[in-house]
Tab-separated table of C-alpha atoms (C1' of nucleotides) in Angstrom:
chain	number	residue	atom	x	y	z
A	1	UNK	CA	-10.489	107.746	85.157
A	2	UNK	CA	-11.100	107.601	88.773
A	3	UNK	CA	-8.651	110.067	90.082
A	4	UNK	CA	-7.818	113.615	88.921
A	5	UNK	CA	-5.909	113.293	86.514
A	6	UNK	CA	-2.497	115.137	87.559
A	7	UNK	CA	-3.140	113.451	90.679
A	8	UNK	CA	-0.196	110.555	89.540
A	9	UNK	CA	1.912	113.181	88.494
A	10	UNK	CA	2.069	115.384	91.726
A	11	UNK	CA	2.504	112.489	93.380
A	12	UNK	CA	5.418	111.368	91.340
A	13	UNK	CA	6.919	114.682	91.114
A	14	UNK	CA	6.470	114.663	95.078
A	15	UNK	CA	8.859	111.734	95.235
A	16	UNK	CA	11.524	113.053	93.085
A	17	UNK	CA	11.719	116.199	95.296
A	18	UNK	CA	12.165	114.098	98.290
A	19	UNK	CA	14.610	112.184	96.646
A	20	UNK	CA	16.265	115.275	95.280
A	21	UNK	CA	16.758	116.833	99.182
A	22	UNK	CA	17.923	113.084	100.669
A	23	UNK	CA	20.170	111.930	97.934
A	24	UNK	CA	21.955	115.363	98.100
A	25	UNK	CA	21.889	115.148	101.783
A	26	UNK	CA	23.025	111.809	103.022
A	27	UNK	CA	24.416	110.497	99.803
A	28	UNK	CA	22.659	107.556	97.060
A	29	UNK	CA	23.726	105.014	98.328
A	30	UNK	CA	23.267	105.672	101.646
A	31	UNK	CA	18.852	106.461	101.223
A	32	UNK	CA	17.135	104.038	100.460
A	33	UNK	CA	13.539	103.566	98.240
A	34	UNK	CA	11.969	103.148	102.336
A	35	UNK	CA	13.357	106.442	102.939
A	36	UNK	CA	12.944	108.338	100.271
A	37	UNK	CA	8.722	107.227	100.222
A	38	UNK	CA	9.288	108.105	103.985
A	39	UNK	CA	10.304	111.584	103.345
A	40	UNK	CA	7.222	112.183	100.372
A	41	UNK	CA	4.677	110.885	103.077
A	42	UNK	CA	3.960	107.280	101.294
A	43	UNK	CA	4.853	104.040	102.308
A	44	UNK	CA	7.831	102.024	100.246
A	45	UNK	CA	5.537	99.933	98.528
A	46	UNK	CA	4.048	102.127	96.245
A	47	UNK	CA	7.371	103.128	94.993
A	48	UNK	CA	7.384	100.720	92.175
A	49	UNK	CA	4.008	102.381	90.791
A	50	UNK	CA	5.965	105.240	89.738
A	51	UNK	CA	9.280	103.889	89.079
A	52	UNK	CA	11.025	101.039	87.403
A	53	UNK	CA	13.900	101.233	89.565
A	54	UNK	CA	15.832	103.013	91.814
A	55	UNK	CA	18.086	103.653	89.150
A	56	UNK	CA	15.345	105.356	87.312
A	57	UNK	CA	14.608	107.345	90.105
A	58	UNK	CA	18.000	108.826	90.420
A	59	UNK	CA	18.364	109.579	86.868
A	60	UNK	CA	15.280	111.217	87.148
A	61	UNK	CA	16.120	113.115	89.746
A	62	UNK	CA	19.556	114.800	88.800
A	63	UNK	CA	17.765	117.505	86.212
A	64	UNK	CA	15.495	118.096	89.216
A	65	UNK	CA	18.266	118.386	91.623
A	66	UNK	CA	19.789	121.243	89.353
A	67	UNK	CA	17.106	123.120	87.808
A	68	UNK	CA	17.633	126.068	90.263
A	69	UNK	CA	21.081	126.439	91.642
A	70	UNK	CA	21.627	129.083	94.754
A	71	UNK	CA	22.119	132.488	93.614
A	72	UNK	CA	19.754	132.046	90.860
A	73	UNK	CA	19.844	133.101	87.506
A	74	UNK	CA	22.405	135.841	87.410
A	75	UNK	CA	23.474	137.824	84.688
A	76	UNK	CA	27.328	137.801	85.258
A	77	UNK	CA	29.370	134.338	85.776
A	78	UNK	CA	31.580	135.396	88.166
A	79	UNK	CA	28.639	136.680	90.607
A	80	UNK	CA	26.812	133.166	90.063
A	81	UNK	CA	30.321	131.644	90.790
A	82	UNK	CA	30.933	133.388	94.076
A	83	UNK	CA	27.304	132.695	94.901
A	84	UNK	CA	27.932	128.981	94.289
A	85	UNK	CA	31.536	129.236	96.347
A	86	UNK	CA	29.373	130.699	99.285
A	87	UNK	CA	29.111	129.320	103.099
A	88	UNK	CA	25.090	128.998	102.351
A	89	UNK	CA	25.962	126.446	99.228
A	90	UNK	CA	28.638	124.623	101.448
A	91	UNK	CA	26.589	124.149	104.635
A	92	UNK	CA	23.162	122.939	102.509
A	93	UNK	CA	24.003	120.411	100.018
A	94	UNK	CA	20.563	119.097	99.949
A	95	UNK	CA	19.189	122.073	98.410
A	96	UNK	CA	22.853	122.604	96.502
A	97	UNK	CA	24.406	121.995	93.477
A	98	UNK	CA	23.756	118.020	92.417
A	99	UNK	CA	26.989	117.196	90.995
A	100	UNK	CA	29.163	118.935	94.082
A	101	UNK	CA	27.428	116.790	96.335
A	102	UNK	CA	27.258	113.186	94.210
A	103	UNK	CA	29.357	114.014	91.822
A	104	UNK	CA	31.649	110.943	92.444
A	105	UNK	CA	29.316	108.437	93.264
A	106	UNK	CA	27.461	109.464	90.121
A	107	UNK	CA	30.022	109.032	87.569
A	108	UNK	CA	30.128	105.527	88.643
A	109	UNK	CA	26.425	105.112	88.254
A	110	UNK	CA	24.294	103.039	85.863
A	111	UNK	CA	24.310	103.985	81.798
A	112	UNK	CA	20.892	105.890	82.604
A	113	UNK	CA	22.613	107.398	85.501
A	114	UNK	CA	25.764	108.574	83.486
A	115	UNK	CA	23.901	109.774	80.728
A	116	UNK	CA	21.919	112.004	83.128
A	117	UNK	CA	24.735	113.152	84.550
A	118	UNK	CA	26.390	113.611	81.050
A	119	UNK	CA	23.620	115.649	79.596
A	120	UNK	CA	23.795	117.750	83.162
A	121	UNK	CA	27.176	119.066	82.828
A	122	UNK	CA	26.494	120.218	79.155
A	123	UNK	CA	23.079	121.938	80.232
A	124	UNK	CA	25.813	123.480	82.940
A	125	UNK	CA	28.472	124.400	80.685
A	126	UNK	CA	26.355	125.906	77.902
A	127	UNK	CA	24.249	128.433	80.749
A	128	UNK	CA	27.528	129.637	81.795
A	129	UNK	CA	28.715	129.981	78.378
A	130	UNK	CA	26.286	132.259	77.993
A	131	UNK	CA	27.657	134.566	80.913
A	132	UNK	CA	31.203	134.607	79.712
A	133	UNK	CA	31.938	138.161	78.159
A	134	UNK	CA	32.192	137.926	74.326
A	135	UNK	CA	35.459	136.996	73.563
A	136	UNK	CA	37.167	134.605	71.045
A	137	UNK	CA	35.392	131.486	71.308
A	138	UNK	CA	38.535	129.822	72.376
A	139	UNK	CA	38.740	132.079	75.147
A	140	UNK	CA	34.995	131.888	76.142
A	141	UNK	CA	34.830	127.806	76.117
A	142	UNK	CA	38.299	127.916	78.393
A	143	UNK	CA	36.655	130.369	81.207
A	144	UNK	CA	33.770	128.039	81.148
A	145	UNK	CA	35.030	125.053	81.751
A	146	UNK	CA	37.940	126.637	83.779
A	147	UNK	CA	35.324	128.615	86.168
A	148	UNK	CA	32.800	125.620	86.310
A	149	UNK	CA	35.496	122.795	87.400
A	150	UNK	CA	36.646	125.529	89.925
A	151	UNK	CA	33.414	125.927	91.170
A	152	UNK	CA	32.607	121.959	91.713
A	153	UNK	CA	36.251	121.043	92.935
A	154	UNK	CA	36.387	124.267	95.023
A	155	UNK	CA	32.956	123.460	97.308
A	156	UNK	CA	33.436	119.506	97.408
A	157	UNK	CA	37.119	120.929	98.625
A	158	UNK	CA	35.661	123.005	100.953
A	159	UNK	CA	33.218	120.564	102.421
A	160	UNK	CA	35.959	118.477	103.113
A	161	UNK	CA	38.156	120.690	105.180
A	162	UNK	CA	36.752	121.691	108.540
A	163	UNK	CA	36.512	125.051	110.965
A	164	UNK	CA	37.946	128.602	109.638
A	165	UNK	CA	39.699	126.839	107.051
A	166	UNK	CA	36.634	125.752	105.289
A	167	UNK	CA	35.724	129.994	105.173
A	168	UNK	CA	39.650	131.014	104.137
A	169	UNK	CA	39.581	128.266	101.451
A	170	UNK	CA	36.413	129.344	99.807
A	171	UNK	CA	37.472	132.686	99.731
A	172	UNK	CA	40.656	131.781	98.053
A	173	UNK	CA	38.551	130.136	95.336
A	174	UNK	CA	36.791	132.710	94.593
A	175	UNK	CA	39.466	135.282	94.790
A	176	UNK	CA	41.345	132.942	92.429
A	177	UNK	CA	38.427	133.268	89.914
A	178	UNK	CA	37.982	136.818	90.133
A	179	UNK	CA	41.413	137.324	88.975
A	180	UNK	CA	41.369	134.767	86.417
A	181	UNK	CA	38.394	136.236	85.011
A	182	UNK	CA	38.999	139.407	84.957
A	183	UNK	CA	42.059	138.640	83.531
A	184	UNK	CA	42.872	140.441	80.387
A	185	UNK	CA	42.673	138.828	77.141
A	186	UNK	CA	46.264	137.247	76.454
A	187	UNK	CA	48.581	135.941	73.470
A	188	UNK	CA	47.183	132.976	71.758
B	1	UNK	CA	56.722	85.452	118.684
B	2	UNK	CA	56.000	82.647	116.181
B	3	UNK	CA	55.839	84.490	113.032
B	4	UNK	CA	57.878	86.986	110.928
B	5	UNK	CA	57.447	90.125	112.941
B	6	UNK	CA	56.703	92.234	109.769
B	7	UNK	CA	54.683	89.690	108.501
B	8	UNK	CA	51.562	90.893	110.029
B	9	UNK	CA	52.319	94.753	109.135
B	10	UNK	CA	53.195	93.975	105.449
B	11	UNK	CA	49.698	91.944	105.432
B	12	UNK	CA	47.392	95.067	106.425
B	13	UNK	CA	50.225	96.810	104.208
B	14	UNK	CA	48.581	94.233	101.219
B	15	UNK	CA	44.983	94.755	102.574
B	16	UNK	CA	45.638	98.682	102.290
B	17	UNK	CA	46.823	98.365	99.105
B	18	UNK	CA	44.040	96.189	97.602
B	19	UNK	CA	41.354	98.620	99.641
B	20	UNK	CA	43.008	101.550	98.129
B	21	UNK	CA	42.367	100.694	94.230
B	22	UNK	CA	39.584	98.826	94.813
B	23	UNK	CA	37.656	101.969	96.542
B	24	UNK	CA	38.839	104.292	94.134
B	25	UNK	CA	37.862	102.218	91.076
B	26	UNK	CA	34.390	101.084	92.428
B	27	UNK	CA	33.849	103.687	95.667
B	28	UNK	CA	34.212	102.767	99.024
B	29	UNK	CA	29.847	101.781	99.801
B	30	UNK	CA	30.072	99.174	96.623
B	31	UNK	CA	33.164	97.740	97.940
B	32	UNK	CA	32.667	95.515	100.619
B	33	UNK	CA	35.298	93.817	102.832
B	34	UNK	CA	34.882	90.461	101.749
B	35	UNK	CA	35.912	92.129	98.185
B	36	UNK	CA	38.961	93.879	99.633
B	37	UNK	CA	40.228	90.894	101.333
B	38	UNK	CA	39.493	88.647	97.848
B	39	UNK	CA	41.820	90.774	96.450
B	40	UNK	CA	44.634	90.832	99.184
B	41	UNK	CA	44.389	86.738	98.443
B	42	UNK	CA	42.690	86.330	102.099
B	43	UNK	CA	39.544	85.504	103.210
B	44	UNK	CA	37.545	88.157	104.370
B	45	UNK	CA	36.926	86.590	108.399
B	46	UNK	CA	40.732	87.404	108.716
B	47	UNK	CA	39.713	91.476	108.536
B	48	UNK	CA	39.008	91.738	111.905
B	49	UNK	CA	42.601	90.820	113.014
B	50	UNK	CA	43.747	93.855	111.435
B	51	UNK	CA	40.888	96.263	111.497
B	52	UNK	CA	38.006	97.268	113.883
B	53	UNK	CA	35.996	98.441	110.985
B	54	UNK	CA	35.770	98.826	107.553
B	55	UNK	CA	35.058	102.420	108.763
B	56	UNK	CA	38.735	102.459	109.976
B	57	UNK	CA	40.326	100.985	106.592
B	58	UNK	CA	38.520	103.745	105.065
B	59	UNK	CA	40.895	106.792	106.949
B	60	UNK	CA	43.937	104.593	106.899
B	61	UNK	CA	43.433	104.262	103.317
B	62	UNK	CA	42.973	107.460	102.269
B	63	UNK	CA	46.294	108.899	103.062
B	64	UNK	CA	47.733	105.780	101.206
B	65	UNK	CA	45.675	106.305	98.312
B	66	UNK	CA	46.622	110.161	98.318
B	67	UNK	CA	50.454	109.475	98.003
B	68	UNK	CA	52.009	109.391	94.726
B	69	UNK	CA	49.549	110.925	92.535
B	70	UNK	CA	50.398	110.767	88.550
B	71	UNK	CA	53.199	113.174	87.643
B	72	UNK	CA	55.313	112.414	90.483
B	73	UNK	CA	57.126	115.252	92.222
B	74	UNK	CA	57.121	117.761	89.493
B	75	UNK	CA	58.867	121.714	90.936
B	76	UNK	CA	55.862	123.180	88.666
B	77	UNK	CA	52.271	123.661	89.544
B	78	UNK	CA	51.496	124.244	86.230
B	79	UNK	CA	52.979	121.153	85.044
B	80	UNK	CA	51.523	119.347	88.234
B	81	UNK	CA	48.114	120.415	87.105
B	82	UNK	CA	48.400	119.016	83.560
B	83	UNK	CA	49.450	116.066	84.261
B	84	UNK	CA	46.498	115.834	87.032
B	85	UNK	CA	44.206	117.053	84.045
B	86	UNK	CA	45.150	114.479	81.682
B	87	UNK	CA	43.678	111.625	79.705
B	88	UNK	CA	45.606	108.863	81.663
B	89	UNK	CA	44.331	110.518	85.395
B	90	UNK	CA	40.624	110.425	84.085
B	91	UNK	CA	40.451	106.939	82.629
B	92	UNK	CA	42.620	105.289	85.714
B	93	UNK	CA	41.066	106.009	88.965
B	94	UNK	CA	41.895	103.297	90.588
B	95	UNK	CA	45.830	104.636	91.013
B	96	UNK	CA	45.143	108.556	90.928
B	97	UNK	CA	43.438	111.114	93.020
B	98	UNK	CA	41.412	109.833	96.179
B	99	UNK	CA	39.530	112.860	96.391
B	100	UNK	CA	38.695	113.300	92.571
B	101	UNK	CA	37.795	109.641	93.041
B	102	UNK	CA	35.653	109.417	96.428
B	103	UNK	CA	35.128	112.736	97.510
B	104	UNK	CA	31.641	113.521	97.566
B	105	UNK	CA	31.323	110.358	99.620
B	106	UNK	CA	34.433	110.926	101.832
B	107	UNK	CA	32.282	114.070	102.786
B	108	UNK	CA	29.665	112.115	104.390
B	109	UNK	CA	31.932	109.451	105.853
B	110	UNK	CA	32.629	108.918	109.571
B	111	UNK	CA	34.049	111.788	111.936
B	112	UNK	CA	37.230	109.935	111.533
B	113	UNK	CA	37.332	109.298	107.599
B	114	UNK	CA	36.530	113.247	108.067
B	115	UNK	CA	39.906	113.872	109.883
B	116	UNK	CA	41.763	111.995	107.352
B	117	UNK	CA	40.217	113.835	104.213
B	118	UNK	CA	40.524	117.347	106.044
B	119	UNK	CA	44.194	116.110	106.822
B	120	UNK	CA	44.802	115.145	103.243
B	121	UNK	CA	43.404	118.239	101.531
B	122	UNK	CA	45.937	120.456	103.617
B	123	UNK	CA	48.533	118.156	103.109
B	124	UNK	CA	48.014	118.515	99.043
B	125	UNK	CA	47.304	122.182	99.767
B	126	UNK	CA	50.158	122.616	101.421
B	127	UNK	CA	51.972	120.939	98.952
B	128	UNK	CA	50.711	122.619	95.804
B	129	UNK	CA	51.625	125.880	97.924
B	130	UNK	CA	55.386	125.147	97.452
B	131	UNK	CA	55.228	125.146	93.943
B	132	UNK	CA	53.845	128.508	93.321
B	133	UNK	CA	56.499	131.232	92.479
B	134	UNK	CA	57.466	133.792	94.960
B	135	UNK	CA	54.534	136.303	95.364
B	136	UNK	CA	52.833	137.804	98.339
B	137	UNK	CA	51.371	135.782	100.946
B	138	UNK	CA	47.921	136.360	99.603
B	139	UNK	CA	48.396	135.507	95.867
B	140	UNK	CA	50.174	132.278	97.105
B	141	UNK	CA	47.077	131.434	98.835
B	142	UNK	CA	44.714	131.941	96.165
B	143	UNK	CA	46.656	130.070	93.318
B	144	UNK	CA	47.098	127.448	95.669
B	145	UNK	CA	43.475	126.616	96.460
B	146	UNK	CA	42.081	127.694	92.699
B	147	UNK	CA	44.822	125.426	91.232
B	148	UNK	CA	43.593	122.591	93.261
B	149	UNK	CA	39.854	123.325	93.184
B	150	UNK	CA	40.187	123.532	89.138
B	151	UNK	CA	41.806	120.221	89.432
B	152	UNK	CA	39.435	117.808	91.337
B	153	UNK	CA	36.527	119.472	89.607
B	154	UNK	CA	37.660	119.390	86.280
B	155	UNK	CA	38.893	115.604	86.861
B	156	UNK	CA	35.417	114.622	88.067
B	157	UNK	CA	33.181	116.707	85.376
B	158	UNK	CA	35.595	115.102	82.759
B	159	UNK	CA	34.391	111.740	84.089
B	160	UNK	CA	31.400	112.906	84.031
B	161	UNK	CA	31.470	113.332	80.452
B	162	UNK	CA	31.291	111.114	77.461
B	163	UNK	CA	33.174	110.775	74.229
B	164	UNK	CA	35.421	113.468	72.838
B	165	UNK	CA	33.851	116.635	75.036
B	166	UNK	CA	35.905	114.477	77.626
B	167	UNK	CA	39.373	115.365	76.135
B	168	UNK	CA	37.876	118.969	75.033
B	169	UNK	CA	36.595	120.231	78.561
B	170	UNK	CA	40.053	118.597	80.042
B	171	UNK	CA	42.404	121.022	77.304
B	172	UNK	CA	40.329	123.794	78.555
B	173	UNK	CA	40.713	123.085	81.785
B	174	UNK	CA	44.455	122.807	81.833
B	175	UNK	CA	44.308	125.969	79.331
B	176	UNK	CA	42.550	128.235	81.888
B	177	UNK	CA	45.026	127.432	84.433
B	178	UNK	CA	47.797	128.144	82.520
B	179	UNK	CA	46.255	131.698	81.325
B	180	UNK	CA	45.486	131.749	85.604
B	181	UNK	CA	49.072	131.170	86.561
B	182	UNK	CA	50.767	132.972	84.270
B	183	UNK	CA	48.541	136.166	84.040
B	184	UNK	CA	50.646	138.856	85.900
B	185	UNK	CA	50.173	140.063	89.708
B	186	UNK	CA	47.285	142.449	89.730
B	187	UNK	CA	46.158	145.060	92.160
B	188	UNK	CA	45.119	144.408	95.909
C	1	DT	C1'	70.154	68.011	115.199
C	2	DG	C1'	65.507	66.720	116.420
C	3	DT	C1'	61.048	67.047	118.634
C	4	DA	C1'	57.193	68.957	121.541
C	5	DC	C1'	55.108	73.054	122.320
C	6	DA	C1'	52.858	77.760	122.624
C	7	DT	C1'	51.595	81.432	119.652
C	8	DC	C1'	48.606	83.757	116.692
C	9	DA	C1'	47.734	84.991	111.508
C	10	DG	C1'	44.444	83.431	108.771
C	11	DT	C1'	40.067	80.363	107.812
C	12	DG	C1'	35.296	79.696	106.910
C	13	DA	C1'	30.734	79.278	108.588
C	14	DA	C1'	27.365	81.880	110.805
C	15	DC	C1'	24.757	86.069	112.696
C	16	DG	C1'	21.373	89.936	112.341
C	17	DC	C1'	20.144	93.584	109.464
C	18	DG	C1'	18.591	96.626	105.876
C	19	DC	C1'	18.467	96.786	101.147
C	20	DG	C1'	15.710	96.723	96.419
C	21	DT	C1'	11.909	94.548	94.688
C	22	DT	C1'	7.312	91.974	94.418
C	23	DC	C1'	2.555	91.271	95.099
C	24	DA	C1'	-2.102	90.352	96.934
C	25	DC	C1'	-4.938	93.699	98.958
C	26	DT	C1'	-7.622	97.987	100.264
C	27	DG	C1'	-10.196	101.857	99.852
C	28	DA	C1'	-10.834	106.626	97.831
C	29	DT	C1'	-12.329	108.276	93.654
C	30	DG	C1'	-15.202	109.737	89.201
C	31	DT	C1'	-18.741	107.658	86.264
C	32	DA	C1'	-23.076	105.431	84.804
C	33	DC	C1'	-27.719	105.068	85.447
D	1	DT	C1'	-30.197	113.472	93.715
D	2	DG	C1'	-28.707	108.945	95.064
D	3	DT	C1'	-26.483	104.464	94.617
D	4	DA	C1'	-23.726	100.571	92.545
D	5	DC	C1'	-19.712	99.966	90.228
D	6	DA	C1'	-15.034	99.743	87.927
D	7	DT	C1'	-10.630	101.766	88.400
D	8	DC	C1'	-6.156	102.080	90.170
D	9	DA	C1'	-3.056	104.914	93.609
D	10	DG	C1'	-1.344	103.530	97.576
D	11	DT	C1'	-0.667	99.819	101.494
D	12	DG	C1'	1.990	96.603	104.074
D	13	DA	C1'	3.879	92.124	104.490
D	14	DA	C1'	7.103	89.262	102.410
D	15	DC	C1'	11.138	87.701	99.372
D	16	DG	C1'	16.120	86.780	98.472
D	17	DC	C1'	20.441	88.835	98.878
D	18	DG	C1'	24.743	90.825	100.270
D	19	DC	C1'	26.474	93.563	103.751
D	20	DG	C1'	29.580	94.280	108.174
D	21	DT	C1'	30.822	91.744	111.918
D	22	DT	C1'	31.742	87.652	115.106
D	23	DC	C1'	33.871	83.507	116.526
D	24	DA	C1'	35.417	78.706	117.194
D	25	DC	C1'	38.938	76.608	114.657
D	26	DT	C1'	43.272	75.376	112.042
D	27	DG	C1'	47.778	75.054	110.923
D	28	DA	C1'	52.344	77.394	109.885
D	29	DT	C1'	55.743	79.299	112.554
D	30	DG	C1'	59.951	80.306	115.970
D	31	DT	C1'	61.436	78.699	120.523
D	32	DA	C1'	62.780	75.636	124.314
D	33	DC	C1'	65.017	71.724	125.556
DNA sequence: TGTACATCAGTGAACGCGCGTTCACTGATGTAC
DNA sequence: TGTACATCAGTGAACGCGCGTTCACTGATGTAC
C-alpha cells in the first residue's frame, strides 16, 4: 500500500467536515460537490473517489453535523435547551444544530437521506430522554418530544424573524420551556 | 384595453396558486418556473409578464401559502395547535404550513423572501397571541411563541420520522402543550 | 350590425451558466531488491 | 544505502442536463367607425 494507510480516511473525513460547515451554512442545495472539495482544499474531481454521490455525501454528513451540539453535553435538559435557544446557536448555523438549519430540505431528501435524518432525531430524542427527571414514562417521552420540537421550531423561528425581535422571541421560548418543565406533575 | 381587466390579475392569481403547493410539496430550489407555470396550464416564457423573478414569486407566495392553515379560525390555541399537530398537516404539505414546509430554506432566501417570512411569522405570532386567555403581558408572550415554536418543530421532526414513531412523537407533542397551556400561572 | 385595427397576454425557441458526474492522466508514496 | 517499480489519491478538462431568464412572435380580445 503506497500511502499511509489512514491517509484515505482523513482525507474523507476532511470532506465531510467541510461539507458539514457549508451545507449548514448556505443550504444543500445551494453547495455544490465544486464547493464543498473547494472548502477541504481538493479539487472537484476527486470527489467521486470517496463518494458515490452527493447524496451519499449528505447522508453521511448529518451524524457528523450533530455529533456535538452547542452547549455540550449537559446534565440537565432544560440548560442544554436554553443553550440550544441561545443568540450563539441562532447567529452560527454552520457549526449548529443540523436539523434546525436543513431540517426542511432534508425531509424531502433521498431514502438514504431520510433514513439519516430518521435515525438522527431518535439518537436526539433518546439523549434527551435521558435528561428528563424520572417521572412516569408517559410524562418523560411527552417533555421530550415537547422540549425537542420547541427547541427546533423555536431557532428556525427565530432565524426567521429579524432585529430585537429575533432576541425577545428566543427568550420567550425558552421562558416557555422553563415553565413547562418545571411544571409540576399533573392529572393523567 | 383589449382584454378582461382581471384577467391578467386572476392569471398571476393561478400562477400563485400553482407556485404555492408546488413549493411546499417539493421546496422552492427543486421547483423551477417552467414547473410552476406547467401547472398554471401556461408555458413557462409567459412568467416574465407577471414576475421579475422567480425570487419575487417566492415572497408573494409565501403570504398566500401562509393563509388558511388546517383548522381554520379556531378561538382556541390549544385546539389550533392540535389540529396543526395532526396526521392530516404532516402527510399534506402541499396545503398546510409554509414555514413547517420551507423554512430552513426561506432562511437563506433573498433579503426580500426575508421580509416576507419575518412578516409572516409576526403575523401568525400575532395571531396565535389572540387566542391565549387573559394573563399578564409576559405569560401571553411566552405561550405565544412556545406554542408556535412547539408547532413548526414538532411538524417538521414528525416528517422527519418514519412509520408509527410519526403518530407517537406528534400525540406527545400536542400532549405537552396541553399540560403547557393549561398548567396554572406560576411565579415571576 | 359588421369590419379593420391596436393592444398585449401568452407562446416557444433560444441564451449562458453552473450543476453532478466521468475519465484519462499525473505524480507522491511505500516496497522490493 | 540506493534505485526501479507498482499503486492509487488526487487532478483538471469535459460531458449532458436543467435551470432562470430573454425575446421575437402570435393570436384572442375590446374598441372605433
Amino acid at each position: 500500500m503506497p500511502w499511509p494507510k489512514e491517509h484515505k480516511h482523513a482525507t474523507r473525513e476532511r470532506i465531510v467536515k467541510a461539507a458539514a460547515a457549508a451545507f449548514r451554512e448556505r443550504g444543500v442545495g445551494e453547495v455544490g460537490v465544486a464547493e464543498v472539495m473547494r472548502r477541504a482544499d481538493l479539487t472537484h474531481g476527486g470527489f467521486y473517489a470517496h463518494f458515490a454521490s452527493k447524496d451519499e455525501l449528505v447522508a453521511e454528513t448529518l451524524p457528523h453535523a450533530m455529533e456535538r451540539l452547542r452547549g455540550g453535553a449537559s446534565q440537565d435538559l432544560l440548560v442544554t435547551a436554553e443553550a440550544y435557544l441561545s443568540a450563539p446557536h441562532m447567529d452560527h448555523p454552520e457549526v449548529g444544530c443540523a436539523i434546525a438549519a436543513l431540517g426542511t430540505e432534508l425531509v424531502r431528501g433521498s431514502r438514504r437521506v431520510r433514513q439519516s435524518l430518521a435515525r438522527e432525531i431518535r439518537k436526539r430524542l433518546h439523549e434527551l430522554r435521558a435528561l428528563v427527571p424520572s417521572a412516569s414514562r408517559e410524562r418523560r417521552d411527552r417533555q421530550t418530544a415537547g422540549a425537542l420540537a420547541c427547541m427546533v421550531g423555536g431557532l428556525i423561528l427565530a432565524r426567521g424573524l429579524k432585529g430585537p425581535v429575533q432576541a425577545k422571541f428566543l427568550a420567550d421560548c425558552r421562558a416557555f420551556l422553563r415553565d413547562a418543565l418545571s411544571a409540576t406533575e399533573k392529572g393523567n
